[in-house]
Every structure is written in C-alpha cells, then in structure tokens.
C-alpha cells in the first residue's frame, strides 16, 4: 500500500500499528520517531519498526514517508504534526490516532502547508498499560476506528486512510468532529472518570474491593498526564456528559433515599433494556 | 461437617453452594428449596442438590437440616428465614448470603425462635447472569466472605459458619452490620449504579460503545428486581456513598470545564495511586 510509513510515537498504539503494518506488508519500510531512545530501542526490538529517529531528527524520519501517523499523547499531536508536515514530501498523507478530535483536527488544518493532506482518526483500542512493550499486532482487528470529515478533508486522502484501517481489520465510522467528541465523551472518557471517581470516593472501603470493583476501576491505572490532556482538549463535551451522568446518579440517589422501590426498579430495568441492545456483540 | 444442609433458593449462589458442598463432601445430603419447579429441576440436573422441596413444603425440607442457608433475593430472606426457623430442629444454624446485612440480620434476630442460631454472611461472588444454570463449584475460592457479628450472635455458631466458608476456599472477614453495609455500598452497589447510570446517560452515543464501556456496564444486565431490593434495604449507606461519588464527579466537572489541567492531572494521579495499592492481588 505504501513505500514508507512513519509513525511518530511508538507507545502501545504506535507500536501496535508498526507491528500490524509489517505483519500485513502494508509498507516496505516502517520508521519510528520518538522522544526517548529507550522507547525507540524497545520498539525496534519488539519488531514494530525497521528504523528509528529521535524527534530532533524529524526531517530525516519523515522526508520519504507516504503516510505519517501521529501516535503521541493528545497534548503533543498538533505541535508534532506541524513539525512533521514542514519536512514531509509533496502529497504525503498525515493522520493521527488521538482520542479527541476537534482541537487536534482544527489545530492541524489551520497550521498545515498545502502540499500535505490531513485526516483525523481515532481507533477504539488500547489498554491502561501503554508503552511499546504492550504493542500487539491485531490490536485493531474487529475494533471501531472513527475517521473525521471536515470541509477541508481531501476525499482521496480520506479514502486512503479508510482503506488503511480496513486492511488492519477495523470497522471505520465516518463522523464530524463534534459527533466524535460527544460520542467518546460518553463511551470512553466517562468510563475513565467514573473509574477514578469510584476509587477516590471509596475511602477506607477500598481495601475490601472485590473483582467487580477492580475490573471497573482498572482503567484508573492509566497515565494521568495522557488523560489530563484528553480531558482538557474535550472539555465541552465531557462537561456535558458529566452533567448528564450526575443528573442520573442524583435521581438514583433521591429514589433510594426515599425508598421508592418501584422507581429504583424501573430505572434499573431501563438501563438493562438499553444495555441488552448492545449485546448483539457481547 | 454436617449431616444435612438445606439451601433455600437454588439460583447462581445457592446452586454453587450446593455443588461446592457436594464436591468437598461437607454434608451427607444437600436439600434445595425453591419457588419454581423448573429451577429446582435444573438445580438437581446440574448436581447442586440431592433432593428438592417447594417453598410450601418448607417443613419437610428443613426439619433435618443442621445448616440452613438462605440464598434467595434480599427482599425475601427475612420472611423465608422466619418460616424455615419455625420448622428447624433444635440447635440448627441458619445463615444467609444477602448483599445487605443490617435489615436482614436485625429483621431475623428479632424474629427467630430461641432454639436456632443465626449468623449473617455475604460472599463477594456471583455474576450478572443468575439462575442455577450459572452455578459453579469453586465460585467462592479465593473470594472474600463477610460474616457479621452482633450482640446476639452465638460464638459457636459463628465459628461453625466461618469454618464452613473457609472449607469452600473463601477468606472470611468479620464485620459489624454498619461496617458491612458501608463497605459494600462503595465497592459493590456503586459499581452497579454507576454502570446503569453510564448506560442511561450515554443516550444516542450508546451504539458506539467499545469494549471498555461494555465491560464496565455488563453488570447493568443483572436482575432489576434483585437490585431494587438491595438498594432499598441499604438506602442510608448507598445514599451516603452516592453523595460522595457525585461530589468527586462534580469536582472533576468543575476542573474540566475551567480547563484546570493540573488540577485534573492531580485528581487522576491520586486515583491511580489509590488503585495501585489494590494491585497486590490484580
């Protein structure tokens, strides 16, 4: 599919992409760019990339790339994307894997030179662990990958990026920036904030936590720096989603404190009904 | 350990207890009592009980029992416990597996005749599925089982019940009624209410839910009738726990809406630190 793919950021997602591209022979050469020498070494050792460059050698790392994938933490994507674009060859496609889209896509569309195309992407995959040592081929198989379309999105580049994710086994979902950020606030960022919230609120009951609590709160082990940026760049949608969740929890609270057994039952039954509709795939 | 054990309620927990008792030969005979003929038949078929009686034949089902285990939904335990006690032989021990303890233990201690002893118990095990078809031996192995101690708890009966749970491989934790109900509000009932809350709040984002959201909300598939009673019988502690959780989510909300990146980061870091302390066993 490509001669050279350059992946900027060789953590769990970037590393998995490299492994997957090599496994499926989607590129002749996979280059990894990173900040830390140790991560780049690990990424090469686990077979995620063929060659590596540090961020301060950006030019040498991106100049031959047909596809440049920004796979660094959300807070650094716009800056690194601008840097990469400056050295990218004419017609190169730049894409990303960031968990929030409005701030990243608008930030890059404003800044990028005309000789490259940018397509925003967000695969719904990854664990709380992170790092190239967690990289696995097939991480994206059967997963959803959001692709964003704006007025400035180049149709041919979008098609190419879509083809790329499909080759990795992902289902692609085309959305607007707003739609994306609203959806992931509910289905991803709420799960994370609630996990952290449960842990903090549990106080001295925490040591008694059983497997259910442990499973639900495992995601609270994720890197706070990464998630802080995700929250900060999707502030409007997360605030709205939190307000809705707090309102639902308050109505549970009021029904329970008033011992309104049948109201509690019908709220729980409503939730079960909605959750069952998701069960086709679970 | 016992000649006859009678289990009232042959769902997932009751059925698993029966299988486990038979597997470890802790009783010569295991009797199952239930409301529905179909559940009793299933329980016998899966090898959870030797003989079965319907609830209206309570007398015949409990008269020989050395240990009577109440494993029905929380809302029915007190009533069935009183009924069973009326026919129980002198010196029989009655115990339960209910998820809330104050209302059950106080309800039964007030009502039970002097010729039997009652010890409250709550094993932290079970899935969202329920039913005798979900019963598995070894369900309690490595799990915590709370045992409650009150002024009226008979020390010898408590020791016997403790020995029973240890033989099933559970870790027993001795607590007061208040302690128990406060702990499980945080580590169990919050997880359930939050799962239901996330599903309801997600609205039209729900169909996009990825594996993380699905895992966290799986418990919202549990029987609403069962959980409605759990909420209603632990109303004070759940209300307090919800108030604490809502307060934490509100402070996330305010930090995020004000884009206070470092405050968000330190809340997430605090949660990660607390969650890591749980990791000895995860």
PDB file of N, CA and C in Angstrom, chain A residues 6-60:
ATOM      1  N   UNK A   6       5.781   6.429   8.371  1.00  0.00           N
ATOM      2  CA  UNK A   6       6.487   6.901   9.561  1.00  0.00           C
ATOM      3  C   UNK A   6       5.490   7.065  10.700  1.00  0.00           C
ATOM      4  N   UNK A   7       5.820   6.447  11.816  1.00  0.00           N
ATOM      5  CA  UNK A   7       4.955   6.532  12.993  1.00  0.00           C
ATOM      6  C   UNK A   7       5.649   7.402  14.032  1.00  0.00           C
ATOM      7  N   UNK A   8       4.992   8.492  14.393  1.00  0.00           N
ATOM      8  CA  UNK A   8       5.576   9.378  15.409  1.00  0.00           C
ATOM      9  C   UNK A   8       4.934   9.023  16.744  1.00  0.00           C
ATOM     10  N   UNK A   9       5.739   8.506  17.658  1.00  0.00           N
ATOM     11  CA  UNK A   9       5.202   7.992  18.930  1.00  0.00           C
ATOM     12  C   UNK A   9       5.089   6.479  18.860  1.00  0.00           C
ATOM     13  N   UNK A  10       5.979   5.756  19.554  1.00  0.00           N
ATOM     14  CA  UNK A  10       5.996   4.295  19.432  1.00  0.00           C
ATOM     15  C   UNK A  10       5.549   3.639  20.741  1.00  0.00           C
ATOM     16  N   UNK A  11       4.476   4.159  21.334  1.00  0.00           N
ATOM     17  CA  UNK A  11       3.884   3.543  22.529  1.00  0.00           C
ATOM     18  C   UNK A  11       3.025   2.353  22.130  1.00  0.00           C
ATOM     19  N   UNK A  12       2.015   2.077  22.951  1.00  0.00           N
ATOM     20  CA  UNK A  12       1.179   0.909  22.687  1.00  0.00           C
ATOM     21  C   UNK A  12       0.498   0.993  21.315  1.00  0.00           C
ATOM     22  N   UNK A  13      -0.102   2.159  21.011  1.00  0.00           N
ATOM     23  CA  UNK A  13      -0.841   2.294  19.748  1.00  0.00           C
ATOM     24  C   UNK A  13       0.129   2.373  18.566  1.00  0.00           C
ATOM     25  N   UNK A  14       1.115   3.257  18.665  1.00  0.00           N
ATOM     26  CA  UNK A  14       2.091   3.395  17.579  1.00  0.00           C
ATOM     27  C   UNK A  14       2.832   2.091  17.327  1.00  0.00           C
ATOM     28  N   UNK A  15       3.248   1.437  18.388  1.00  0.00           N
ATOM     29  CA  UNK A  15       3.969   0.172  18.261  1.00  0.00           C
ATOM     30  C   UNK A  15       3.100  -0.921  17.648  1.00  0.00           C
ATOM     31  N   UNK A  16       1.833  -0.972  18.070  1.00  0.00           N
ATOM     32  CA  UNK A  16       0.918  -1.974  17.511  1.00  0.00           C
ATOM     33  C   UNK A  16       0.691  -1.719  16.026  1.00  0.00           C
ATOM     34  N   UNK A  17       0.569  -0.442  15.655  1.00  0.00           N
ATOM     35  CA  UNK A  17       0.406  -0.105  14.241  1.00  0.00           C
ATOM     36  C   UNK A  17       1.605  -0.591  13.437  1.00  0.00           C
ATOM     37  N   UNK A  18       2.810  -0.352  13.959  1.00  0.00           N
ATOM     38  CA  UNK A  18       4.018  -0.784  13.265  1.00  0.00           C
ATOM     39  C   UNK A  18       4.030  -2.293  13.062  1.00  0.00           C
ATOM     40  N   UNK A  19       3.758  -3.026  14.146  1.00  0.00           N
ATOM     41  CA  UNK A  19       3.733  -4.489  14.052  1.00  0.00           C
ATOM     42  C   UNK A  19       2.729  -4.967  13.018  1.00  0.00           C
ATOM     43  N   UNK A  20       1.558  -4.327  13.048  1.00  0.00           N
ATOM     44  CA  UNK A  20       0.461  -4.710  12.173  1.00  0.00           C
ATOM     45  C   UNK A  20       0.789  -4.412  10.707  1.00  0.00           C
ATOM     46  N   UNK A  21       1.369  -3.257  10.457  1.00  0.00           N
ATOM     47  CA  UNK A  21       1.728  -2.860   9.086  1.00  0.00           C
ATOM     48  C   UNK A  21       2.761  -3.834   8.524  1.00  0.00           C
ATOM     49  N   UNK A  22       3.724  -4.202   9.379  1.00  0.00           N
ATOM     50  CA  UNK A  22       4.761  -5.127   8.918  1.00  0.00           C
ATOM     51  C   UNK A  22       4.175  -6.538   8.704  1.00  0.00           C
ATOM     52  N   UNK A  23       3.335  -6.952   9.634  1.00  0.00           N
ATOM     53  CA  UNK A  23       2.738  -8.285   9.523  1.00  0.00           C
ATOM     54  C   UNK A  23       1.927  -8.429   8.229  1.00  0.00           C
ATOM     55  N   UNK A  24       1.179  -7.355   7.916  1.00  0.00           N
ATOM     56  CA  UNK A  24       0.313  -7.415   6.738  1.00  0.00           C
ATOM     57  C   UNK A  24       0.984  -6.862   5.485  1.00  0.00           C
ATOM     58  N   UNK A  25       2.251  -6.516   5.613  1.00  0.00           N
ATOM     59  CA  UNK A  25       3.045  -5.997   4.481  1.00  0.00           C
ATOM     60  C   UNK A  25       2.351  -4.820   3.796  1.00  0.00           C
ATOM     61  N   UNK A  26       1.925  -3.868   4.609  1.00  0.00           N
ATOM     62  CA  UNK A  26       1.267  -2.684   4.038  1.00  0.00           C
ATOM     63  C   UNK A  26       2.271  -1.603   3.663  1.00  0.00           C
ATOM     64  N   UNK A  27       3.542  -1.789   4.038  1.00  0.00           N
ATOM     65  CA  UNK A  27       4.587  -0.826   3.663  1.00  0.00           C
ATOM     66  C   UNK A  27       5.911  -1.561   3.551  1.00  0.00           C
ATOM     67  N   UNK A  28       6.798  -1.016   2.696  1.00  0.00           N
ATOM     68  CA  UNK A  28       8.129  -1.630   2.580  1.00  0.00           C
ATOM     69  C   UNK A  28       8.949  -1.299   3.820  1.00  0.00           C
ATOM     70  N   UNK A  29       8.825  -0.070   4.287  1.00  0.00           N
ATOM     71  CA  UNK A  29       9.628   0.376   5.430  1.00  0.00           C
ATOM     72  C   UNK A  29       8.744   1.073   6.456  1.00  0.00           C
ATOM     73  N   UNK A  30       8.938   0.741   7.721  1.00  0.00           N
ATOM     74  CA  UNK A  30       8.242   1.439   8.804  1.00  0.00           C
ATOM     75  C   UNK A  30       9.286   2.151   9.669  1.00  0.00           C
ATOM     76  N   UNK A  31       9.138   3.460   9.757  1.00  0.00           N
ATOM     77  CA  UNK A  31      10.068   4.271  10.553  1.00  0.00           C
ATOM     78  C   UNK A  31       9.356   4.692  11.844  1.00  0.00           C
ATOM     79  N   UNK A  32      10.057   4.614  12.964  1.00  0.00           N
ATOM     80  CA  UNK A  32       9.515   5.088  14.233  1.00  0.00           C
ATOM     81  C   UNK A  32      10.255   6.323  14.704  1.00  0.00           C
ATOM     82  N   UNK A  33       9.499   7.320  15.137  1.00  0.00           N
ATOM     83  CA  UNK A  33      10.116   8.530  15.692  1.00  0.00           C
ATOM     84  C   UNK A  33       9.641   8.677  17.132  1.00  0.00           C
ATOM     85  N   UNK A  34      10.554   8.991  18.029  1.00  0.00           N
ATOM     86  CA  UNK A  34      10.153   9.135  19.427  1.00  0.00           C
ATOM     87  C   UNK A  34      11.058  10.080  20.186  1.00  0.00           C
ATOM     88  N   UNK A  35      10.636  10.384  21.407  1.00  0.00           N
ATOM     89  CA  UNK A  35      11.409  11.289  22.225  1.00  0.00           C
ATOM     90  C   UNK A  35      12.536  10.542  22.935  1.00  0.00           C
ATOM     91  N   UNK A  36      12.177   9.368  23.460  1.00  0.00           N
ATOM     92  CA  UNK A  36      13.146   8.645  24.282  1.00  0.00           C
ATOM     93  C   UNK A  36      13.842   7.528  23.515  1.00  0.00           C
ATOM     94  N   UNK A  37      15.168   7.532  23.619  1.00  0.00           N
ATOM     95  CA  UNK A  37      15.963   6.489  22.988  1.00  0.00           C
ATOM     96  C   UNK A  37      15.513   5.096  23.451  1.00  0.00           C
ATOM     97  N   UNK A  38      15.154   4.979  24.747  1.00  0.00           N
ATOM     98  CA  UNK A  38      14.814   3.657  25.293  1.00  0.00           C
ATOM     99  C   UNK A  38      13.544   3.096  24.641  1.00  0.00           C
ATOM    100  N   UNK A  39      12.547   3.977  24.410  1.00  0.00           N
ATOM    101  CA  UNK A  39      11.313   3.515  23.765  1.00  0.00           C
ATOM    102  C   UNK A  39      11.587   3.100  22.323  1.00  0.00           C
ATOM    103  N   UNK A  40      12.415   3.881  21.641  1.00  0.00           N
ATOM    104  CA  UNK A  40      12.725   3.554  20.240  1.00  0.00           C
ATOM    105  C   UNK A  40      13.441   2.211  20.154  1.00  0.00           C
ATOM    106  N   UNK A  41      14.356   1.981  21.088  1.00  0.00           N
ATOM    107  CA  UNK A  41      15.064   0.707  21.107  1.00  0.00           C
ATOM    108  C   UNK A  41      14.081  -0.450  21.337  1.00  0.00           C
ATOM    109  N   UNK A  42      13.173  -0.248  22.316  1.00  0.00           N
ATOM    110  CA  UNK A  42      12.178  -1.296  22.603  1.00  0.00           C
ATOM    111  C   UNK A  42      11.310  -1.556  21.375  1.00  0.00           C
ATOM    112  N   UNK A  43      10.881  -0.467  20.719  1.00  0.00           N
ATOM    113  CA  UNK A  43      10.002  -0.615  19.551  1.00  0.00           C
ATOM    114  C   UNK A  43      10.693  -1.418  18.457  1.00  0.00           C
ATOM    115  N   UNK A  44      11.979  -1.190  18.284  1.00  0.00           N
ATOM    116  CA  UNK A  44      12.721  -1.939  17.266  1.00  0.00           C
ATOM    117  C   UNK A  44      12.858  -3.400  17.697  1.00  0.00           C
ATOM    118  N   UNK A  45      13.145  -3.592  18.983  1.00  0.00           N
ATOM    119  CA  UNK A  45      13.345  -4.954  19.495  1.00  0.00           C
ATOM    120  C   UNK A  45      12.077  -5.808  19.343  1.00  0.00           C
ATOM    121  N   UNK A  46      10.911  -5.187  19.602  1.00  0.00           N
ATOM    122  CA  UNK A  46       9.668  -5.988  19.504  1.00  0.00           C
ATOM    123  C   UNK A  46       9.175  -6.103  18.059  1.00  0.00           C
ATOM    124  N   UNK A  47       9.946  -5.570  17.111  1.00  0.00           N
ATOM    125  CA  UNK A  47       9.592  -5.745  15.700  1.00  0.00           C
ATOM    126  C   UNK A  47       8.504  -4.801  15.218  1.00  0.00           C
ATOM    127  N   UNK A  48       8.387  -3.628  15.875  1.00  0.00           N
ATOM    128  CA  UNK A  48       7.342  -2.684  15.473  1.00  0.00           C
ATOM    129  C   UNK A  48       7.823  -1.745  14.368  1.00  0.00           C
ATOM    130  N   UNK A  49       9.137  -1.524  14.268  1.00  0.00           N
ATOM    131  CA  UNK A  49       9.675  -0.586  13.265  1.00  0.00           C
ATOM    132  C   UNK A  49      10.977  -1.133  12.691  1.00  0.00           C
ATOM    133  N   UNK A  50      11.294  -0.637  11.466  1.00  0.00           N
ATOM    134  CA  UNK A  50      12.558  -1.044  10.838  1.00  0.00           C
ATOM    135  C   UNK A  50      13.679  -0.093  11.230  1.00  0.00           C
ATOM    136  N   UNK A  51      13.377   1.200  11.231  1.00  0.00           N
ATOM    137  CA  UNK A  51      14.396   2.190  11.573  1.00  0.00           C
ATOM    138  C   UNK A  51      13.819   3.196  12.544  1.00  0.00           C
ATOM    139  N   UNK A  52      14.672   3.893  13.274  1.00  0.00           N
ATOM    140  CA  UNK A  52      14.176   4.856  14.259  1.00  0.00           C
ATOM    141  C   UNK A  52      14.949   6.178  14.165  1.00  0.00           C
ATOM    142  N   UNK A  53      14.255   7.256  14.502  1.00  0.00           N
ATOM    143  CA  UNK A  53      14.884   8.571  14.624  1.00  0.00           C
ATOM    144  C   UNK A  53      14.333   9.243  15.860  1.00  0.00           C
ATOM    145  N   UNK A  54      15.138  10.106  16.464  1.00  0.00           N
ATOM    146  CA  UNK A  54      14.607  10.876  17.582  1.00  0.00           C
ATOM    147  C   UNK A  54      13.898  12.114  17.038  1.00  0.00           C
ATOM    148  N   UNK A  55      13.068  12.710  17.874  1.00  0.00           N
ATOM    149  CA  UNK A  55      12.244  13.832  17.415  1.00  0.00           C
ATOM    150  C   UNK A  55      13.092  14.957  16.823  1.00  0.00           C
ATOM    151  N   UNK A  56      14.295  15.152  17.385  1.00  0.00           N
ATOM    152  CA  UNK A  56      15.129  16.231  16.835  1.00  0.00           C
ATOM    153  C   UNK A  56      15.762  15.888  15.476  1.00  0.00           C
ATOM    154  N   UNK A  57      15.521  14.657  14.992  1.00  0.00           N
ATOM    155  CA  UNK A  57      15.912  14.321  13.613  1.00  0.00           C
ATOM    156  C   UNK A  57      14.668  14.108  12.761  1.00  0.00           C
ATOM    157  N   UNK A  58      13.632  14.866  13.054  1.00  0.00           N
ATOM    158  CA  UNK A  58      12.337  14.724  12.390  1.00  0.00           C
ATOM    159  C   UNK A  58      12.475  14.690  10.869  1.00  0.00           C
ATOM    160  N   UNK A  59      13.294  15.608  10.331  1.00  0.00           N
ATOM    161  CA  UNK A  59      13.404  15.729   8.879  1.00  0.00           C
ATOM    162  C   UNK A  59      13.776  14.399   8.234  1.00  0.00           C
ATOM    163  N   UNK A  60      14.821  13.760   8.764  1.00  0.00           N
ATOM    164  CA  UNK A  60      15.279  12.500   8.185  1.00  0.00           C
ATOM    165  C   UNK A  60      14.224  11.406   8.358  1.00  0.00           C
TER     166      UNK A  60
END
